[in-house]
PDB file of N, CA and C in Angstrom:
ATOM      1  N   MET U  30     -33.539  16.837  13.690  1.00 93.00           N
ATOM      2  CA  MET U  30     -33.920  17.251  14.919  1.00 93.00           C
ATOM      3  C   MET U  30     -34.403  17.095  15.852  1.00 93.00           C
ATOM      4  N   THR U  31     -34.305  17.303  17.544  1.00 94.00           N
ATOM      5  CA  THR U  31     -34.623  17.692  18.530  1.00 94.00           C
ATOM      6  C   THR U  31     -35.936  16.843  18.991  1.00 94.00           C
ATOM      7  N   GLN U  32     -35.675  16.806  20.283  1.00 94.00           N
ATOM      8  CA  GLN U  32     -37.213  16.549  21.186  1.00 94.00           C
ATOM      9  C   GLN U  32     -37.803  17.732  20.632  1.00 94.00           C
ATOM     10  N   GLU U  33     -37.358  18.388  21.757  1.00 93.00           N
ATOM     11  CA  GLU U  33     -37.763  19.479  22.186  1.00 93.00           C
ATOM     12  C   GLU U  33     -38.175  20.696  20.447  1.00 93.00           C
ATOM     13  N   GLU U  34     -37.729  20.498  19.363  1.00 93.00           N
ATOM     14  CA  GLU U  34     -37.568  20.897  18.188  1.00 93.00           C
ATOM     15  C   GLU U  34     -39.155  20.283  17.641  1.00 93.00           C
ATOM     16  N   PHE U  35     -39.140  18.949  17.881  1.00 94.00           N
ATOM     17  CA  PHE U  35     -40.420  18.582  17.359  1.00 94.00           C
ATOM     18  C   PHE U  35     -41.254  17.871  17.841  1.00 94.00           C
ATOM     19  N   LEU U  36     -41.135  18.405  19.571  1.00 92.00           N
ATOM     20  CA  LEU U  36     -42.904  18.399  20.324  1.00 92.00           C
ATOM     21  C   LEU U  36     -43.630  20.388  20.195  1.00 92.00           C
ATOM     22  N   ILE U  37     -41.729  21.302  19.821  1.00 90.00           N
ATOM     23  CA  ILE U  37     -42.044  21.924  19.003  1.00 90.00           C
ATOM     24  C   ILE U  37     -43.285  22.372  18.968  1.00 90.00           C
ATOM     25  N   GLN U  38     -43.362  21.217  17.203  1.00 91.00           N
ATOM     26  CA  GLN U  38     -43.271  21.527  15.992  1.00 91.00           C
ATOM     27  C   GLN U  38     -44.983  20.608  16.525  1.00 91.00           C
ATOM     28  N   HIS U  39     -44.825  19.858  16.870  1.00 92.00           N
ATOM     29  CA  HIS U  39     -46.361  18.973  17.243  1.00 92.00           C
ATOM     30  C   HIS U  39     -47.600  19.312  17.819  1.00 92.00           C
ATOM     31  N   LEU U  40     -46.799  20.320  19.092  1.00 88.00           N
ATOM     32  CA  LEU U  40     -48.139  20.894  19.843  1.00 88.00           C
ATOM     33  C   LEU U  40     -48.447  22.204  19.362  1.00 88.00           C
ATOM     34  N   THR U  41     -47.061  23.269  19.219  1.00 85.00           N
ATOM     35  CA  THR U  41     -47.639  24.913  18.127  1.00 85.00           C
ATOM     36  C   THR U  41     -47.878  24.855  16.868  1.00 85.00           C
ATOM     37  N   GLU U  42     -47.050  23.972  16.269  1.00 86.00           N
ATOM     38  CA  GLU U  42     -47.961  23.994  15.032  1.00 86.00           C
ATOM     39  C   GLU U  42     -48.554  22.993  14.378  1.00 86.00           C
ATOM     40  N   ASP U  43     -49.098  22.097  14.938  1.00 85.00           N
ATOM     41  CA  ASP U  43     -50.384  21.359  15.043  1.00 85.00           C
ATOM     42  C   ASP U  43     -49.857  20.578  13.626  1.00 85.00           C
ATOM     43  N   LYS U  44     -48.650  19.947  13.879  1.00 92.00           N
ATOM     44  CA  LYS U  44     -48.157  19.006  12.303  1.00 92.00           C
ATOM     45  C   LYS U  44     -48.317  18.068  13.351  1.00 92.00           C
ATOM     46  N   SER U  45     -49.064  17.040  12.131  1.00 94.00           N
ATOM     47  CA  SER U  45     -48.805  15.480  12.424  1.00 94.00           C
ATOM     48  C   SER U  45     -47.083  14.485  12.127  1.00 94.00           C
ATOM     49  N   TYR U  46     -47.692  13.105  12.852  1.00 95.00           N
ATOM     50  CA  TYR U  46     -46.166  12.530  12.759  1.00 95.00           C
ATOM     51  C   TYR U  46     -46.022  12.601  11.913  1.00 95.00           C
ATOM     52  N   GLN U  47     -46.965  11.840  10.776  1.00 95.00           N
ATOM     53  CA  GLN U  47     -46.860  12.229   9.162  1.00 95.00           C
ATOM     54  C   GLN U  47     -45.878  12.944   8.782  1.00 95.00           C
ATOM     55  N   SER U  48     -46.444  14.786   9.080  1.00 95.00           N
ATOM     56  CA  SER U  48     -45.809  15.517   7.977  1.00 95.00           C
ATOM     57  C   SER U  48     -43.970  16.013   8.027  1.00 95.00           C
ATOM     58  N   ILE U  49     -44.321  15.769  10.149  1.00 96.00           N
ATOM     59  CA  ILE U  49     -42.431  15.552  10.327  1.00 96.00           C
ATOM     60  C   ILE U  49     -41.985  14.925  10.359  1.00 96.00           C
ATOM     61  N   LEU U  50     -42.408  13.728   9.779  1.00 96.00           N
ATOM     62  CA  LEU U  50     -41.178  11.920   9.338  1.00 96.00           C
ATOM     63  C   LEU U  50     -41.471  12.729   7.624  1.00 96.00           C
ATOM     64  N   ASN U  51     -42.167  13.718   6.961  1.00 96.00           N
ATOM     65  CA  ASN U  51     -41.960  14.284   5.092  1.00 96.00           C
ATOM     66  C   ASN U  51     -40.497  14.629   5.449  1.00 96.00           C
ATOM     67  N   GLU U  52     -40.983  15.801   6.539  1.00 95.00           N
ATOM     68  CA  GLU U  52     -40.031  16.892   6.288  1.00 95.00           C
ATOM     69  C   GLU U  52     -38.493  16.219   6.442  1.00 95.00           C
ATOM     70  N   ASN U  53     -38.759  15.667   7.218  1.00 95.00           N
ATOM     71  CA  ASN U  53     -37.405  14.895   8.128  1.00 95.00           C
ATOM     72  C   ASN U  53     -36.466  13.278   7.782  1.00 95.00           C
ATOM     73  N   LYS U  54     -36.396  13.483   6.868  1.00 92.00           N
ATOM     74  CA  LYS U  54     -36.307  11.980   5.919  1.00 92.00           C
ATOM     75  C   LYS U  54     -35.161  11.059   6.979  1.00 92.00           C
ATOM     76  N   GLY U  55     -34.706  11.601   7.589  1.00 94.00           N
ATOM     77  CA  GLY U  55     -33.259  10.301   8.382  1.00 94.00           C
ATOM     78  C   GLY U  55     -34.461  10.108   9.626  1.00 94.00           C
ATOM     79  N   LEU U  56     -35.283  11.123  10.178  1.00 96.00           N
ATOM     80  CA  LEU U  56     -36.415  10.347  11.597  1.00 96.00           C
ATOM     81  C   LEU U  56     -36.902   9.570  11.732  1.00 96.00           C
ATOM     82  N   GLU U  57     -37.211   8.818  12.032  1.00 96.00           N
ATOM     83  CA  GLU U  57     -38.504   7.557  12.109  1.00 96.00           C
ATOM     84  C   GLU U  57     -39.141   7.550  13.201  1.00 96.00           C
ATOM     85  N   LEU U  58     -40.744   6.901  12.937  1.00 96.00           N
ATOM     86  CA  LEU U  58     -41.639   6.694  13.914  1.00 96.00           C
ATOM     87  C   LEU U  58     -41.259   6.453  15.424  1.00 96.00           C
ATOM     88  N   PRO U  59     -40.647   5.783  15.082  1.00 97.00           N
ATOM     89  CA  PRO U  59     -40.177   4.652  17.072  1.00 97.00           C
ATOM     90  C   PRO U  59     -39.167   6.396  17.880  1.00 97.00           C
ATOM     91  N   LYS U  60     -38.740   6.515  17.199  1.00 97.00           N
ATOM     92  CA  LYS U  60     -37.898   7.957  17.458  1.00 97.00           C
ATOM     93  C   LYS U  60     -38.947   9.021  18.251  1.00 97.00           C
ATOM     94  N   ILE U  61     -39.818   9.433  17.271  1.00 95.00           N
ATOM     95  CA  ILE U  61     -41.010   9.980  17.900  1.00 95.00           C
ATOM     96  C   ILE U  61     -41.361   9.598  18.636  1.00 95.00           C
ATOM     97  N   GLN U  62     -41.947   8.487  18.369  1.00 96.00           N
ATOM     98  CA  GLN U  62     -43.107   8.076  19.816  1.00 96.00           C
ATOM     99  C   GLN U  62     -42.122   7.465  21.026  1.00 96.00           C
ATOM    100  N   GLU U  63     -40.928   8.137  21.134  1.00 97.00           N
ATOM    101  CA  GLU U  63     -39.947   7.976  22.663  1.00 97.00           C
ATOM    102  C   GLU U  63     -40.118   9.098  22.898  1.00 97.00           C
ATOM    103  N   TRP U  64     -39.844  10.185  21.660  1.00 96.00           N
ATOM    104  CA  TRP U  64     -40.042  11.889  22.475  1.00 96.00           C
ATOM    105  C   TRP U  64     -41.134  11.685  22.755  1.00 96.00           C
ATOM    106  N   TRP U  65     -41.576  11.548  22.528  1.00 95.00           N
ATOM    107  CA  TRP U  65     -43.528  11.894  23.226  1.00 95.00           C
ATOM    108  C   TRP U  65     -43.796  11.083  24.565  1.00 95.00           C
ATOM    109  N   ALA U  66     -43.288   9.601  24.318  1.00 96.00           N
ATOM    110  CA  ALA U  66     -43.514   9.157  25.657  1.00 96.00           C
ATOM    111  C   ALA U  66     -42.560  10.002  27.036  1.00 96.00           C
ATOM    112  N   THR U  67     -41.247  10.788  26.587  1.00 96.00           N
ATOM    113  CA  THR U  67     -40.595  11.074  27.617  1.00 96.00           C
ATOM    114  C   THR U  67     -40.172  12.459  27.531  1.00 96.00           C
ATOM    115  N   GLY U  68     -41.038  12.873  27.222  1.00 94.00           N
ATOM    116  CA  GLY U  68     -40.832  14.668  26.808  1.00 94.00           C
ATOM    117  C   GLY U  68     -42.427  14.901  27.515  1.00 94.00           C
ATOM    118  N   THR U  69     -42.615  14.312  28.495  1.00 94.00           N
ATOM    119  CA  THR U  69     -44.258  15.414  29.814  1.00 94.00           C
ATOM    120  C   THR U  69     -43.354  16.319  30.595  1.00 94.00           C
ATOM    121  N   GLU U  70     -43.257  16.555  31.070  1.00 94.00           N
ATOM    122  CA  GLU U  70     -42.494  17.764  31.385  1.00 94.00           C
ATOM    123  C   GLU U  70     -41.924  18.752  30.111  1.00 94.00           C
ATOM    124  N   LEU U  71     -41.459  18.534  29.847  1.00 92.00           N
ATOM    125  CA  LEU U  71     -41.775  20.542  28.537  1.00 92.00           C
ATOM    126  C   LEU U  71     -43.004  19.712  27.779  1.00 92.00           C
ATOM    127  N   ARG U  72     -43.752  19.105  26.913  1.00 90.00           N
ATOM    128  CA  ARG U  72     -44.809  19.438  27.100  1.00 90.00           C
ATOM    129  C   ARG U  72     -46.338  19.891  28.194  1.00 90.00           C
ATOM    130  N   ASN U  73     -45.925  19.825  29.247  1.00 90.00           N
ATOM    131  CA  ASN U  73     -46.627  20.174  29.894  1.00 90.00           C
ATOM    132  C   ASN U  73     -46.170  22.159  30.409  1.00 90.00           C
ATOM    133  N   LYS U  74     -44.719  21.670  29.887  1.00 90.00           N
ATOM    134  CA  LYS U  74     -43.941  23.652  30.151  1.00 90.00           C
ATOM    135  C   LYS U  74     -44.643  24.328  28.827  1.00 90.00           C
ATOM    136  N   ILE U  75     -45.000  23.819  27.468  1.00 87.00           N
ATOM    137  CA  ILE U  75     -45.216  24.351  26.460  1.00 87.00           C
ATOM    138  C   ILE U  75     -46.479  24.694  26.167  1.00 87.00           C
ATOM    139  N   LYS U  76     -47.361  23.482  26.820  1.00 86.00           N
ATOM    140  CA  LYS U  76     -49.103  23.647  27.264  1.00 86.00           C
ATOM    141  C   LYS U  76     -49.206  24.895  27.657  1.00 86.00           C
ATOM    142  N   ARG U  77     -48.257  24.907  29.118  1.00 86.00           N
ATOM    143  CA  ARG U  77     -48.814  26.339  30.005  1.00 86.00           C
ATOM    144  C   ARG U  77     -47.967  27.143  29.678  1.00 86.00           C
ATOM    145  N   SER U  78     -47.310  27.298  28.471  1.00 84.00           N
ATOM    146  CA  SER U  78     -46.776  28.906  27.852  1.00 84.00           C
ATOM    147  C   SER U  78     -47.394  29.165  26.763  1.00 84.00           C
ATOM    148  N   ASN U  79     -48.701  28.089  26.064  1.00 79.00           N
ATOM    149  CA  ASN U  79     -49.653  28.830  24.947  1.00 79.00           C
ATOM    150  C   ASN U  79     -50.746  29.104  25.788  1.00 79.00           C
ATOM    151  N   ALA U  80     -51.161  28.385  26.766  1.00 80.00           N
ATOM    152  CA  ALA U  80     -51.757  28.877  27.214  1.00 80.00           C
ATOM    153  C   ALA U  80     -52.005  30.111  28.194  1.00 80.00           C
ATOM    154  N   LEU U  81     -51.054  30.631  28.448  1.00 78.00           N
ATOM    155  CA  LEU U  81     -50.274  31.688  29.256  1.00 78.00           C
ATOM    156  C   LEU U  81     -50.487  32.839  27.468  1.00 78.00           C
ATOM    157  N   PHE U  82     -50.013  32.390  26.999  1.00 74.00           N
ATOM    158  CA  PHE U  82     -49.612  33.764  25.545  1.00 74.00           C
ATOM    159  C   PHE U  82     -51.671  33.618  25.407  1.00 74.00           C
ATOM    160  N   SER U  83     -51.922  32.415  24.812  1.00 72.00           N
ATOM    161  CA  SER U  83     -54.059  32.835  24.799  1.00 72.00           C
ATOM    162  C   SER U  83     -54.651  33.981  25.601  1.00 72.00           C
ATOM    163  N   SER U  84     -54.127  33.498  26.728  1.00 72.00           N
ATOM    164  CA  SER U  84     -55.156  34.609  27.957  1.00 72.00           C
ATOM    165  C   SER U  84     -54.494  35.677  27.936  1.00 72.00           C
ATOM    166  N   ARG U  85     -53.255  35.720  27.684  1.00 71.00           N
ATOM    167  CA  ARG U  85     -52.844  37.328  27.446  1.00 71.00           C
ATOM    168  C   ARG U  85     -52.928  38.325  26.015  1.00 71.00           C
ATOM    169  N   LYS U  86     -52.909  37.399  25.403  1.00 68.00           N
ATOM    170  CA  LYS U  86     -53.270  37.885  24.145  1.00 68.00           C
ATOM    171  C   LYS U  86     -54.461  38.923  23.490  1.00 68.00           C
ATOM    172  N   GLY U  87     -54.383  39.906  23.426  1.00 68.00           N
ATOM    173  CA  GLY U  87     -54.875  41.255  23.279  1.00 68.00           C
ATOM    174  C   GLY U  87     -55.833  42.383  24.121  1.00 68.00           C
ATOM    175  N   LYS U  88     -54.867  41.808  25.326  1.00 70.00           N
ATOM    176  CA  LYS U  88     -54.874  43.157  26.649  1.00 70.00           C
ATOM    177  C   LYS U  88     -54.085  44.182  26.197  1.00 70.00           C
ATOM    178  N   PRO U  89     -53.991  45.136  26.670  1.00 71.00           N
ATOM    179  CA  PRO U  89     -53.744  46.262  26.513  1.00 71.00           C
ATOM    180  C   PRO U  89     -52.117  46.141  26.718  1.00 71.00           C
ATOM    181  N   ALA U  90     -51.750  45.601  27.352  1.00 68.00           N
ATOM    182  CA  ALA U  90     -49.976  45.167  27.871  1.00 68.00           C
ATOM    183  C   ALA U  90     -49.609  44.368  26.943  1.00 68.00           C
ATOM    184  N   PHE U  91     -50.333  43.558  26.405  1.00 66.00           N
ATOM    185  CA  PHE U  91     -49.142  42.286  25.664  1.00 66.00           C
ATOM    186  C   PHE U  91     -49.835  43.200  24.278  1.00 66.00           C
ATOM    187  N   THR U  92     -50.409  43.974  23.699  1.00 70.00           N
ATOM    188  CA  THR U  92     -50.505  45.008  22.257  1.00 70.00           C
ATOM    189  C   THR U  92     -49.674  45.683  22.844  1.00 70.00           C
ATOM    190  N   ALA U  93     -49.384  46.751  23.314  1.00 71.00           N
ATOM    191  CA  ALA U  93     -48.363  47.136  24.035  1.00 71.00           C
ATOM    192  C   ALA U  93     -47.238  46.650  23.582  1.00 71.00           C
ATOM    193  N   PHE U  94     -46.595  45.891  23.653  1.00 66.00           N
ATOM    194  CA  PHE U  94     -45.544  45.236  23.252  1.00 66.00           C
ATOM    195  C   PHE U  94     -45.267  44.586  21.737  1.00 66.00           C
ATOM    196  N   GLU U  95     -46.498  44.191  21.419  1.00 70.00           N
ATOM    197  CA  GLU U  95     -46.063  44.304  19.955  1.00 70.00           C
ATOM    198  C   GLU U  95     -45.925  45.545  19.586  1.00 70.00           C
ATOM    199  N   GLN U  96     -46.858  46.612  19.836  1.00 75.00           N
ATOM    200  CA  GLN U  96     -46.394  47.425  18.801  1.00 75.00           C
ATOM    201  C   GLN U  96     -44.764  48.831  18.544  1.00 75.00           C
ATOM    202  N   ALA U  97     -44.679  47.941  19.736  1.00 77.00           N
ATOM    203  CA  ALA U  97     -43.363  47.979  20.420  1.00 77.00           C
ATOM    204  C   ALA U  97     -42.137  48.217  19.876  1.00 77.00           C
ATOM    205  N   GLY U  98     -42.234  46.232  18.947  1.00 73.00           N
ATOM    206  CA  GLY U  98     -41.864  45.326  18.195  1.00 73.00           C
ATOM    207  C   GLY U  98     -41.401  44.320  18.916  1.00 73.00           C
ATOM    208  N   PHE U  99     -41.584  43.937  20.309  1.00 67.00           N
ATOM    209  CA  PHE U  99     -40.889  43.350  20.993  1.00 67.00           C
ATOM    210  C   PHE U  99     -41.369  42.043  20.494  1.00 67.00           C
ATOM    211  N   LEU U 100     -42.940  42.179  20.276  1.00 62.00           N
ATOM    212  CA  LEU U 100     -43.423  40.351  19.844  1.00 62.00           C
ATOM    213  C   LEU U 100     -43.463  40.863  18.315  1.00 62.00           C
ATOM    214  N   ARG U 101     -43.820  39.385  17.825  1.00 61.00           N
ATOM    215  CA  ARG U 101     -43.992  38.691  16.624  1.00 61.00           C
ATOM    216  C   ARG U 101     -45.091  37.688  16.309  1.00 61.00           C
ATOM    217  N   VAL U 102     -46.483  38.395  16.626  1.00 56.00           N
ATOM    218  CA  VAL U 102     -47.359  37.318  16.278  1.00 56.00           C
ATOM    219  C   VAL U 102     -47.555  36.615  15.278  1.00 56.00           C
ATOM    220  N   VAL U 103     -47.483  35.475  14.913  1.00 56.00           N
ATOM    221  CA  VAL U 103     -47.464  34.878  14.211  1.00 56.00           C
ATOM    222  C   VAL U 103     -48.575  33.842  14.184  1.00 56.00           C
ATOM    223  N   PRO U 104     -49.681  34.319  12.810  1.00 50.00           N
ATOM    224  CA  PRO U 104     -51.134  33.969  12.922  1.00 50.00           C
ATOM    225  C   PRO U 104     -51.294  32.312  12.781  1.00 50.00           C
TER     226      PRO U 104
END
């Protein structure tokens, strides 16, 4: 698992540190704590992306892209 994969799972899939550690047996808590501490820029990009996606979801242009098959929305 990479820092990016960890941050995406933790921030977008709402996975806890413990569930990520359980799924990735070679990974240890100090490593993901380090990734969190050093991943400020990436965390902010992910948060902005989530906010942008949420603000556009349900609008006509978004729906058109979804219906055309360009987007796959995962609940």
